[in-house]
Amino acid sequence: MKAQKPSFQPKRLPVYLIGLILIWFIVTFLLTPTLSMLYKVFFGKGTFSLDVVRRLFSSNRAMRSLFNSFTMAFITVITVNLVGVFQIVVTEFFEIKFTPALRLAFLTPLIYSSVSLVTGYKFVYGSRGTLTRILVTLFPAIDPYWFMGFSAVLFVHTFSMTSYHIIFVRNAMRQVDNSTIEAARALGANTFQIFIKIAMPMLKPAIYAATLMLFLMALSSNAAPFILGGKDFEMINSLIQVLNSIRRVDMAALLSLILGFASFILLLVFRSVERKGQYSSLSTTPTAFKKLKIRNKPMNVFIHLLAYILFFVYMAPVLMIVLFSFAPSKVVLTEIFPTQFTLKNYIDVLTNPVYFSPLRNSILLAFLSVIGSVAVALVSVIIISKSKSKLGTLLEFVLFIPWVIPASMLAMGLISAFSTPTPLLANRILLGSFWILPIGYMIFRLPFAVRMLSAALLGINENLEEAARSMGAGIIYTYRRIILPMLRPTILSISALTFNAMLAEYTMSALLYNINNKPLGIALSDGAMSNEPEQTARVLVYIVILMAISLVTILISNHLNSKEAKSR
């Protein structure tokens, strides 16, 4: 007897439909923009040509921006690792007084980042900033424009890109086995030998992961060099923005392509290095880590002093922004500390439609990006997990494309692909519409959602799904009633982090926004470049509201996750 071919099953029609929608999304918003940008670079005049490559590499400005970007990225890796590891050491490894306050200060980059953080640092350390006015009063010979150029950008990078150390390295430190520490101490090892010989090897995988992410962040940095770079310091993304504004799309696309290629090579290098080093505790009965005292008094004083200096660096911008957001606009750029307080700045932002629209737009855009990225990632990871062929591997690779190319390259791809009518969108032009920006946000955050959901799905017992299937439950019902509830904590965490990250996104926004969807990141950058007191006061209000929203989002996510864990 011949084996019967599987017939079409009407009950699986929703599954087929979802699969077709996913294929359309991948082809339209991942593959088409990438291929379109490649075509724009090498076939811009109708035939293959390397003329744009020759023109780019003969441009001193372009070569200088490339050199600046890679130099900044390498130095940022060093400075951020030094500061980030030190933060983890003083909050998790050594006994340091006022640790809760230090931990609070070091957590601020999670709710206060991107262009809002750069604007805040400029408000404190810039030519008309609070700290600069104090220094000029005490030392008149100091140049009020000292916080500008390479050193200013590196300063902001160093104290704003420690988020991955907070997320990855801190958790690794908490996994250090205390019994191993006690054994080393019994053999005569001092506190710092214990840290170097035992703790650091355990932290290396987490440090590698953090280093990769911060290198990519520093390489494609845009807000800091745009606001603080001045005339003498320019990085790749800043030049891409300029080239796009003067209609040199081919050169802007090529620069984006170079940035994406460098990011991909670095990803491969770091993953290779990471795989070569696997570190774990040798103890068969690990015990909870207990903080160590610094017995050397001079060193103890030095560590405490350095920790408190970092506390000031992190908290000064936050405190000054909050204080001056309540000050009359006329004194924002003149007084060292506010002596008068008012709610007028907040009333203006929240009641004037013109001032409120960037905040409203960013909340809506971030919300749409959360829905889109989580929905696409959820469908994708289910297909990947169930696929036993190379198709699943190929799908996963395609979904990770936005992770290895910078935001500017994604934006340039969308511009190139959707500036003219396309059959994939029913012959509509997406460029200039409201929807191009939330789609860009969604694509940018998609790999993060896929990675987190894939890890969570691997932790779910497959027997639960098998049991549901054996009782007659369909695919959609099984995932809706069994799998999704177990993935809910991860979905909530992804949603919170994506929402906060997109509230003040700048790089992609600068290339894709229009008058109908001007986001908060653009309003903040405009305010940071302005010397008008009223506009500066509004920017301070924006930042305070942004920090409050981000903090509330994280607290709600943590509360719902805790509640979910208790109910389970």
Coordinates of C-alpha atoms in Angstrom, one line a residue:
M1 CA 0.0 0.0 0.0
K2 CA 1.2 3.5 -0.8
A3 CA 1.6 5.9 2.1
Q4 CA -1.1 8.5 2.1
K5 CA 0.1 12.1 1.7
P6 CA -0.9 14.4 4.5
S7 CA -4.0 16.2 3.5
F8 CA -4.8 19.8 4.2
Q9 CA -6.2 20.3 7.7
P10 CA -8.7 23.2 8.1
K11 CA -7.9 23.4 11.9
R12 CA -4.3 24.3 11.0
L13 CA -5.4 27.2 8.8
P14 CA -4.6 29.9 11.5
V15 CA -1.1 28.3 11.8
Y16 CA -0.5 28.5 8.1
L17 CA -1.8 32.1 8.0
I18 CA 0.5 33.1 10.9
G19 CA 3.4 31.5 9.1
L20 CA 2.7 33.4 5.9
I21 CA 2.5 36.7 7.8
L22 CA 5.9 36.0 9.4
I23 CA 7.4 35.2 6.0
W24 CA 6.0 38.5 4.6
F25 CA 7.4 40.4 7.6
I26 CA 10.9 39.0 7.3
V27 CA 11.0 39.5 3.5
T28 CA 9.6 43.1 3.7
F29 CA 11.3 44.5 6.8
L30 CA 14.5 42.5 7.2
L31 CA 15.7 41.2 3.9
T32 CA 14.4 43.9 1.5
P33 CA 15.9 46.9 3.4
T34 CA 19.3 45.1 3.7
L35 CA 19.4 44.1 0.0
S36 CA 18.1 47.5 -1.1
M37 CA 20.9 49.3 0.7
L38 CA 23.5 47.0 -0.8
Y39 CA 22.0 47.8 -4.3
K40 CA 22.1 51.5 -3.5
V41 CA 25.8 51.3 -2.7
F42 CA 27.0 49.2 -5.6
F43 CA 24.4 49.6 -8.3
G44 CA 23.2 53.2 -7.6
K45 CA 23.8 54.2 -11.2
G46 CA 22.2 51.2 -12.7
T47 CA 25.4 49.1 -13.2
F48 CA 27.9 47.7 -10.8
S49 CA 30.3 50.4 -9.7
L50 CA 32.9 51.0 -6.9
D51 CA 32.9 54.7 -7.5
V52 CA 31.2 55.5 -4.1
V53 CA 33.8 53.4 -2.4
R54 CA 36.6 55.4 -4.0
R55 CA 35.0 58.7 -3.1
L56 CA 34.4 57.7 0.5
F57 CA 37.9 56.5 1.1
S58 CA 39.3 59.7 -0.5
S59 CA 37.3 61.8 1.9
N60 CA 39.4 63.0 4.8
R61 CA 36.3 63.7 6.9
A62 CA 34.9 60.2 6.4
M63 CA 38.3 58.6 7.2
R64 CA 38.6 60.8 10.3
S65 CA 35.1 59.7 11.5
L66 CA 36.0 56.1 11.0
F67 CA 39.2 56.5 13.0
N68 CA 37.4 58.4 15.7
S69 CA 34.7 55.7 16.0
F70 CA 37.0 52.8 16.3
T71 CA 39.4 54.6 18.6
M72 CA 36.5 55.7 20.8
A73 CA 35.1 52.1 20.9
F74 CA 38.4 50.5 22.0
I75 CA 39.1 53.1 24.7
T76 CA 35.4 52.9 25.9
V77 CA 35.8 49.2 26.3
I78 CA 38.7 49.8 28.7
T79 CA 37.2 52.6 30.7
V80 CA 33.7 51.1 31.0
N81 CA 35.1 47.7 32.1
L82 CA 37.2 49.4 34.8
V83 CA 34.3 51.5 36.1
G84 CA 31.8 48.7 35.7
V85 CA 33.9 46.0 37.5
F86 CA 34.7 48.5 40.2
Q87 CA 31.0 49.1 40.8
I88 CA 30.3 45.4 41.1
V89 CA 33.3 45.0 43.5
V90 CA 32.2 47.8 45.8
T91 CA 28.6 46.7 45.9
E92 CA 28.8 42.9 45.8
F93 CA 32.3 41.8 46.8
F94 CA 33.7 44.2 49.5
E95 CA 32.1 45.4 52.6
I96 CA 31.5 49.1 51.8
K97 CA 29.5 51.6 53.9
F98 CA 26.4 53.0 52.4
T99 CA 26.2 50.3 49.8
P100 CA 22.5 50.7 49.1
A101 CA 23.1 54.4 48.2
L102 CA 26.0 53.4 45.9
R103 CA 23.9 50.7 44.3
L104 CA 21.1 53.1 43.6
A105 CA 23.5 55.6 41.9
F106 CA 25.0 52.9 39.8
L107 CA 21.6 51.7 38.6
T108 CA 20.6 55.1 37.2
P109 CA 21.8 54.2 33.6
L110 CA 18.9 51.7 33.5
I111 CA 16.3 54.5 33.8
Y112 CA 18.3 57.4 32.4
S113 CA 20.2 56.7 29.2
S114 CA 20.7 57.7 25.6
V115 CA 20.1 61.3 24.6
S116 CA 18.5 62.1 28.0
L117 CA 21.6 61.1 29.9
V118 CA 23.9 63.1 27.5
T119 CA 21.6 66.1 27.9
G120 CA 21.8 65.8 31.6
Y121 CA 25.6 65.5 31.7
K122 CA 25.8 68.6 29.4
F123 CA 23.5 70.5 31.8
V124 CA 25.9 69.8 34.7
Y125 CA 29.3 69.8 33.0
G126 CA 28.8 71.9 29.9
S127 CA 29.8 75.5 29.3
R128 CA 26.8 76.8 31.2
G129 CA 26.4 73.8 33.5
T130 CA 26.2 74.0 37.3
L131 CA 29.6 72.4 38.0
T132 CA 31.4 74.4 35.3
R133 CA 30.0 77.7 36.7
I134 CA 31.3 76.6 40.2
L135 CA 34.7 75.8 38.7
V136 CA 34.9 79.1 36.8
T137 CA 34.0 81.0 39.9
L138 CA 36.7 79.3 41.9
F139 CA 39.3 79.2 39.1
P140 CA 38.6 81.9 36.5
A141 CA 41.4 80.6 34.2
I142 CA 39.4 77.4 33.5
D143 CA 38.0 77.1 30.0
P144 CA 34.2 77.0 30.3
Y145 CA 34.1 74.8 27.2
W146 CA 36.3 72.1 28.7
F147 CA 33.5 69.5 28.5
M148 CA 33.6 69.1 24.7
G149 CA 35.1 66.9 22.1
F150 CA 36.7 63.4 22.5
S151 CA 37.2 63.6 26.3
A152 CA 33.6 64.7 26.9
V153 CA 32.2 61.8 24.7
L154 CA 34.5 59.3 26.4
F155 CA 33.4 60.6 29.9
V156 CA 29.7 60.1 29.0
H157 CA 30.4 56.7 27.5
T158 CA 32.3 55.6 30.6
F159 CA 29.6 56.5 33.1
S160 CA 26.5 55.6 30.9
M161 CA 27.4 52.2 29.4
T162 CA 27.8 50.2 32.6
S163 CA 24.2 48.8 32.3
Y164 CA 25.4 45.5 31.0
H165 CA 27.8 45.1 33.9
I166 CA 24.8 45.7 36.2
I167 CA 22.8 43.1 34.4
F168 CA 25.4 40.4 33.6
V169 CA 28.5 40.8 35.8
R170 CA 26.5 41.5 39.0
N171 CA 24.6 38.2 38.6
A172 CA 27.9 36.4 38.0
M173 CA 29.4 37.8 41.1
R174 CA 26.5 36.6 43.2
Q175 CA 27.3 33.0 41.9
V176 CA 30.8 33.0 43.4
D177 CA 31.1 30.0 45.8
N178 CA 31.9 31.1 49.4
S179 CA 33.4 27.8 50.3
T180 CA 36.1 28.3 47.7
I181 CA 36.8 31.8 49.1
E182 CA 37.2 30.3 52.6
A183 CA 39.6 27.6 51.3
A184 CA 41.7 30.2 49.7
R185 CA 41.8 32.3 52.8
A186 CA 42.8 29.3 54.9
L187 CA 45.8 28.9 52.5
G188 CA 46.9 32.4 53.3
A189 CA 45.5 34.4 50.3
N190 CA 44.6 38.0 51.1
T191 CA 41.5 39.8 50.0
F192 CA 42.8 41.1 46.6
Q193 CA 44.4 37.8 45.8
I194 CA 41.1 36.1 46.3
F195 CA 39.4 38.6 44.0
I196 CA 42.1 38.2 41.2
K197 CA 42.5 34.4 41.4
I198 CA 39.0 33.2 42.3
A199 CA 36.3 35.9 41.5
M200 CA 37.7 37.3 38.3
P201 CA 37.9 33.9 36.4
M202 CA 34.2 33.4 37.4
L203 CA 33.3 36.8 36.0
K204 CA 35.1 36.5 32.7
P205 CA 32.2 35.0 30.6
A206 CA 29.9 37.8 31.9
I207 CA 32.6 40.4 31.2
Y208 CA 33.0 39.1 27.7
A209 CA 29.3 39.4 27.1
A210 CA 29.2 42.9 28.5
T211 CA 32.3 43.9 26.5
L212 CA 30.8 42.8 23.2
M213 CA 27.6 44.7 23.7
L214 CA 29.3 47.9 24.9
F215 CA 31.8 47.8 22.0
L216 CA 28.9 47.7 19.6
M217 CA 27.2 50.5 21.5
A218 CA 30.3 52.7 21.5
L219 CA 31.1 52.1 17.9
S220 CA 27.6 53.2 16.8
S221 CA 27.2 56.0 19.4
N222 CA 25.4 59.0 18.0
A223 CA 23.8 61.2 20.7
A224 CA 27.0 61.8 22.7
P225 CA 29.2 62.8 19.7
F226 CA 26.4 64.8 18.1
I227 CA 25.7 66.9 21.3
L228 CA 29.2 67.0 22.8
G229 CA 31.6 66.3 19.9
G230 CA 31.7 69.9 18.7
K231 CA 33.3 70.9 15.4
D232 CA 36.5 68.9 15.9
F233 CA 35.1 65.4 16.8
E234 CA 32.8 63.4 14.7
M235 CA 31.9 59.7 14.7
I236 CA 30.4 57.5 11.9
N237 CA 26.7 57.9 12.8
S238 CA 27.0 61.7 13.1
L239 CA 28.4 61.8 9.6
I240 CA 25.8 59.4 8.3
Q241 CA 23.1 61.8 9.6
V242 CA 24.8 64.7 7.8
L243 CA 25.3 62.8 4.5
N244 CA 21.6 61.8 4.5
S245 CA 20.5 65.4 5.1
I246 CA 22.4 66.6 2.1
R247 CA 21.1 63.7 -0.1
R248 CA 24.3 61.7 -0.3
V249 CA 22.4 58.5 0.5
D250 CA 25.0 56.3 -1.3
M251 CA 27.9 57.4 0.8
A252 CA 25.7 57.3 4.0
A253 CA 24.7 53.8 3.1
L254 CA 28.3 52.7 2.5
L255 CA 29.3 54.1 5.9
S256 CA 26.5 52.2 7.5
L257 CA 27.6 49.0 5.6
I258 CA 31.1 49.4 6.9
L259 CA 29.8 49.9 10.4
G260 CA 27.6 46.8 10.1
F261 CA 30.4 44.6 8.7
A262 CA 32.8 45.7 11.5
S263 CA 30.1 44.8 14.0
F264 CA 29.6 41.4 12.5
I265 CA 33.3 40.6 12.5
L266 CA 33.6 41.7 16.2
L267 CA 30.6 39.6 17.1
L268 CA 32.4 36.5 15.6
V269 CA 35.7 37.4 17.4
F270 CA 34.1 37.9 20.8
R271 CA 32.0 34.7 20.5
S272 CA 35.1 32.7 19.6
V273 CA 37.0 34.2 22.6
E274 CA 34.0 33.6 24.9
R275 CA 33.7 29.9 23.9
K276 CA 37.4 29.2 24.6
G277 CA 37.0 30.1 28.3
Q278 CA 34.5 28.2 30.4
Y279 CA 34.8 28.8 34.1
S280 CA 32.9 27.2 36.9
S281 CA 33.1 26.5 40.6
L282 CA 34.8 23.2 41.6
S283 CA 32.9 22.9 44.8
T284 CA 30.3 20.1 45.0
T285 CA 28.3 21.9 47.7
P286 CA 28.4 25.6 46.8
T287 CA 27.5 28.1 49.6
A288 CA 26.2 31.7 49.4
F289 CA 28.9 34.3 48.9
K290 CA 29.7 36.6 51.8
K291 CA 31.3 40.0 51.4
L292 CA 34.9 40.5 52.4
K293 CA 36.4 43.2 54.5
I294 CA 39.4 45.3 53.2
R295 CA 41.9 44.8 56.0
N296 CA 44.5 47.2 54.6
K297 CA 43.4 50.6 56.1
P298 CA 44.9 52.9 53.4
M299 CA 43.5 50.8 50.7
N300 CA 40.1 50.7 52.5
V301 CA 40.0 54.5 52.6
F302 CA 41.0 54.8 49.0
I303 CA 38.3 52.3 47.8
H304 CA 35.7 54.1 49.9
L305 CA 36.7 57.5 48.5
L306 CA 36.7 56.3 44.9
A307 CA 33.3 54.8 45.4
Y308 CA 31.9 58.0 46.8
I309 CA 33.4 60.0 43.9
L310 CA 31.6 57.7 41.5
F311 CA 28.4 58.3 43.5
F312 CA 28.7 62.0 43.0
V313 CA 29.4 61.6 39.2
Y314 CA 26.3 59.5 38.8
M315 CA 23.9 61.4 41.1
A316 CA 24.9 65.0 40.4
P317 CA 23.2 65.2 37.0
V318 CA 20.1 63.5 38.3
L319 CA 19.8 65.7 41.3
M320 CA 20.5 68.9 39.4
I321 CA 18.0 68.0 36.7
V322 CA 15.2 67.3 39.2
L323 CA 16.0 70.6 41.1
F324 CA 16.2 72.8 38.1
S325 CA 13.1 71.3 36.5
F326 CA 11.2 73.1 39.2
A327 CA 13.1 76.3 38.9
P328 CA 11.8 79.3 36.9
S329 CA 13.1 79.1 33.3
K330 CA 14.9 82.5 33.6
V331 CA 17.3 81.2 36.2
V332 CA 18.0 77.7 34.7
L333 CA 21.1 78.8 32.9
T334 CA 22.2 81.5 35.3
E335 CA 22.0 80.3 38.9
I336 CA 24.4 77.7 40.4
F337 CA 21.6 76.4 42.6
P338 CA 17.9 77.3 42.3
T339 CA 16.5 79.6 45.0
Q340 CA 13.0 79.7 43.6
F341 CA 10.7 76.8 42.7
T342 CA 7.6 76.6 40.5
L343 CA 5.4 74.0 38.7
K344 CA 5.1 76.2 35.6
N345 CA 7.6 74.2 33.5
Y346 CA 5.6 71.0 34.2
I347 CA 2.3 72.7 33.5
D348 CA 3.6 74.1 30.2
V349 CA 4.8 70.6 29.0
L350 CA 1.7 68.7 30.1
T351 CA -0.9 71.2 28.9
N352 CA 0.6 72.8 25.7
P353 CA -0.1 70.4 22.8
V354 CA 3.1 71.5 21.0
Y355 CA 5.3 70.7 24.0
F356 CA 3.5 67.6 25.0
S357 CA 3.4 66.0 21.5
P358 CA 7.1 64.6 21.6
L359 CA 6.3 62.9 24.9
R360 CA 3.0 61.5 23.7
N361 CA 4.6 60.3 20.4
S362 CA 7.5 58.5 22.2
I363 CA 5.1 56.7 24.6
L364 CA 3.0 55.6 21.6
L365 CA 6.0 54.6 19.5
A366 CA 7.6 52.7 22.3
F367 CA 4.3 50.9 23.0
L368 CA 3.9 49.9 19.4
S369 CA 7.5 48.7 19.2
V370 CA 6.9 46.5 22.3
I371 CA 3.8 44.9 20.8
G372 CA 5.4 44.3 17.4
S373 CA 8.7 43.0 18.6
V374 CA 7.3 40.7 21.2
A375 CA 4.6 39.3 18.9
V376 CA 7.0 38.6 16.0
A377 CA 9.6 37.1 18.4
L378 CA 7.1 34.9 20.1
V379 CA 5.8 33.3 16.8
S380 CA 9.4 33.0 15.6
V381 CA 10.9 31.2 18.6
I382 CA 8.0 28.7 18.6
I383 CA 8.7 27.9 15.0
I384 CA 12.4 27.7 15.6
S385 CA 12.0 25.4 18.6
K386 CA 9.8 23.1 16.7
S387 CA 11.7 23.0 13.5
K388 CA 14.1 20.1 13.2
S389 CA 15.6 21.2 9.9
K390 CA 18.0 23.9 8.7
L391 CA 14.9 26.1 8.1
G392 CA 14.8 26.9 11.8
T393 CA 18.5 27.8 11.9
L394 CA 18.1 30.0 8.8
L395 CA 15.1 31.8 10.4
E396 CA 17.1 32.4 13.6
F397 CA 20.0 33.8 11.6
V398 CA 17.8 36.2 9.7
L399 CA 16.1 37.4 12.8
F400 CA 19.5 38.3 14.3
I401 CA 20.5 40.5 11.4
P402 CA 19.5 43.7 13.3
W403 CA 21.7 42.7 16.2
V404 CA 24.9 42.8 14.2
I405 CA 24.2 45.9 12.2
P406 CA 23.9 49.4 13.8
A407 CA 20.7 51.4 14.1
S408 CA 21.9 53.8 11.4
M409 CA 22.3 51.0 8.9
L410 CA 18.8 49.7 9.7
A411 CA 17.4 53.2 9.2
M412 CA 19.3 53.7 5.9
G413 CA 17.9 50.4 4.7
L414 CA 14.4 51.4 5.4
I415 CA 14.9 54.7 3.7
S416 CA 16.4 53.0 0.6
A417 CA 13.7 50.3 0.4
F418 CA 10.6 52.3 1.1
S419 CA 11.2 55.7 -0.5
T420 CA 9.3 54.5 -3.6
P421 CA 6.2 52.4 -4.0
T422 CA 6.7 48.7 -3.4
P423 CA 4.4 45.7 -4.1
L424 CA 5.2 44.4 -0.7
L425 CA 3.2 47.2 0.8
A426 CA 0.5 47.4 -1.8
N427 CA 2.5 50.0 -3.7
R428 CA 2.5 52.5 -0.8
I429 CA 5.5 54.7 0.2
L430 CA 6.4 54.1 3.8
L431 CA 9.1 56.8 4.0
G432 CA 7.6 60.0 5.5
S433 CA 4.7 58.2 7.1
F434 CA 4.0 57.8 10.8
W435 CA 4.6 54.0 10.7
I436 CA 8.2 53.9 9.5
L437 CA 9.5 54.9 12.9
P438 CA 7.7 52.3 15.1
I439 CA 8.6 49.6 12.5
G440 CA 12.2 50.7 12.8
Y441 CA 12.1 50.5 16.6
M442 CA 10.5 47.1 16.4
I443 CA 13.1 45.7 14.0
F444 CA 15.9 47.1 16.2
R445 CA 14.6 45.4 19.4
L446 CA 13.5 42.1 17.7
P447 CA 16.8 40.2 18.2
F448 CA 16.8 41.0 21.9
A449 CA 13.3 39.7 22.2
V450 CA 14.1 36.5 20.2
R451 CA 17.2 35.8 22.3
M452 CA 15.4 36.2 25.6
L453 CA 12.3 34.2 24.6
S454 CA 14.4 31.4 23.1
A455 CA 16.2 31.0 26.4
A456 CA 13.0 31.0 28.4
L457 CA 11.3 28.5 26.0
L458 CA 14.2 26.1 26.4
G459 CA 13.5 26.0 30.2
I460 CA 9.9 24.8 29.8
N461 CA 9.3 21.1 30.2
E462 CA 8.3 19.6 26.9
N463 CA 6.2 17.0 28.7
L464 CA 3.6 19.7 29.5
E465 CA 3.0 20.2 25.8
E466 CA 2.9 16.5 25.1
A467 CA 0.3 16.0 27.8
A468 CA -1.9 18.8 26.4
R469 CA -1.6 17.3 22.9
S470 CA -2.5 13.8 24.2
M471 CA -5.7 15.2 25.6
G472 CA -6.7 16.6 22.2
A473 CA -5.6 20.2 22.5
G474 CA -4.7 22.0 19.3
I475 CA -1.5 23.9 18.7
I476 CA -2.9 27.3 19.3
Y477 CA -4.8 26.3 22.3
T478 CA -1.8 24.5 23.8
Y479 CA 0.4 27.6 23.4
R480 CA -2.3 30.0 24.6
R481 CA -3.2 28.0 27.8
I482 CA 0.1 26.2 28.6
I483 CA 3.2 27.9 27.1
L484 CA 2.3 31.6 27.1
P485 CA 1.5 31.7 30.9
M486 CA 4.9 30.2 31.6
L487 CA 6.6 32.7 29.3
R488 CA 4.7 35.6 30.8
P489 CA 7.5 36.8 33.2
T490 CA 10.0 36.9 30.4
I491 CA 7.5 38.7 28.1
L492 CA 7.0 41.3 30.9
S493 CA 10.7 41.8 31.3
I494 CA 11.3 42.2 27.6
S495 CA 8.4 44.6 27.3
A496 CA 9.7 46.8 30.1
L497 CA 13.2 46.9 28.8
T498 CA 12.1 47.6 25.2
F499 CA 9.7 50.3 26.3
N500 CA 12.3 52.1 28.3
A501 CA 15.0 51.8 25.6
M502 CA 12.8 53.2 22.9
L503 CA 11.4 56.2 24.9
A504 CA 14.4 58.3 24.1
E505 CA 15.9 56.5 21.1
Y506 CA 17.9 58.9 19.0
T507 CA 20.0 57.3 16.2
M508 CA 17.2 55.8 14.2
S509 CA 14.8 58.6 15.1
A510 CA 17.2 61.2 13.7
L511 CA 17.0 59.5 10.3
L512 CA 13.3 58.4 10.1
Y513 CA 11.2 60.9 12.1
N514 CA 8.9 63.4 10.4
I515 CA 6.6 66.2 11.6
N516 CA 3.8 63.7 12.4
N517 CA 5.9 61.5 14.8
K518 CA 8.7 63.7 16.2
P519 CA 9.8 61.7 19.2
L520 CA 11.3 62.7 22.6
G521 CA 14.9 61.9 21.5
I522 CA 14.8 64.6 18.9
A523 CA 13.2 67.1 21.2
L524 CA 15.9 66.4 23.8
S525 CA 18.7 66.8 21.3
D526 CA 17.3 70.0 20.0
G527 CA 17.0 71.3 23.6
A528 CA 20.6 70.2 24.4
M529 CA 21.9 72.3 21.5
S530 CA 19.9 75.3 22.4
N531 CA 20.8 78.2 24.7
E532 CA 17.2 79.4 25.3
P533 CA 16.2 79.1 29.0
E534 CA 12.6 78.2 28.2
Q535 CA 13.6 75.3 25.9
T536 CA 16.2 74.1 28.4
A537 CA 13.6 74.1 31.2
R538 CA 11.3 72.0 29.0
V539 CA 14.1 69.5 28.3
L540 CA 14.7 69.1 32.1
V541 CA 11.0 68.4 32.6
Y542 CA 11.1 65.8 29.7
I543 CA 14.0 64.0 31.4
V544 CA 12.4 63.9 34.8
I545 CA 9.2 62.5 33.3
L546 CA 11.2 60.1 31.3
M547 CA 13.0 58.8 34.4
A548 CA 9.8 58.5 36.3
I549 CA 8.1 56.5 33.5
S550 CA 11.1 54.2 33.2
L551 CA 11.3 53.7 36.9
V552 CA 7.5 52.9 37.2
T553 CA 7.8 50.6 34.2
I554 CA 10.6 48.6 35.9
L555 CA 8.8 48.5 39.2
I556 CA 5.5 47.3 37.6
S557 CA 7.4 44.6 35.7
N558 CA 9.1 43.4 38.8
H559 CA 5.9 43.4 40.8
L560 CA 4.0 41.5 38.1
N561 CA 6.9 39.0 37.8
S562 CA 6.9 38.5 41.6
K563 CA 3.2 38.0 41.6
E564 CA 3.4 35.6 38.8
A565 CA 6.1 33.6 40.5
K566 CA 4.1 33.3 43.7
S567 CA 0.9 32.2 41.9
R568 CA 2.9 29.5 40.1

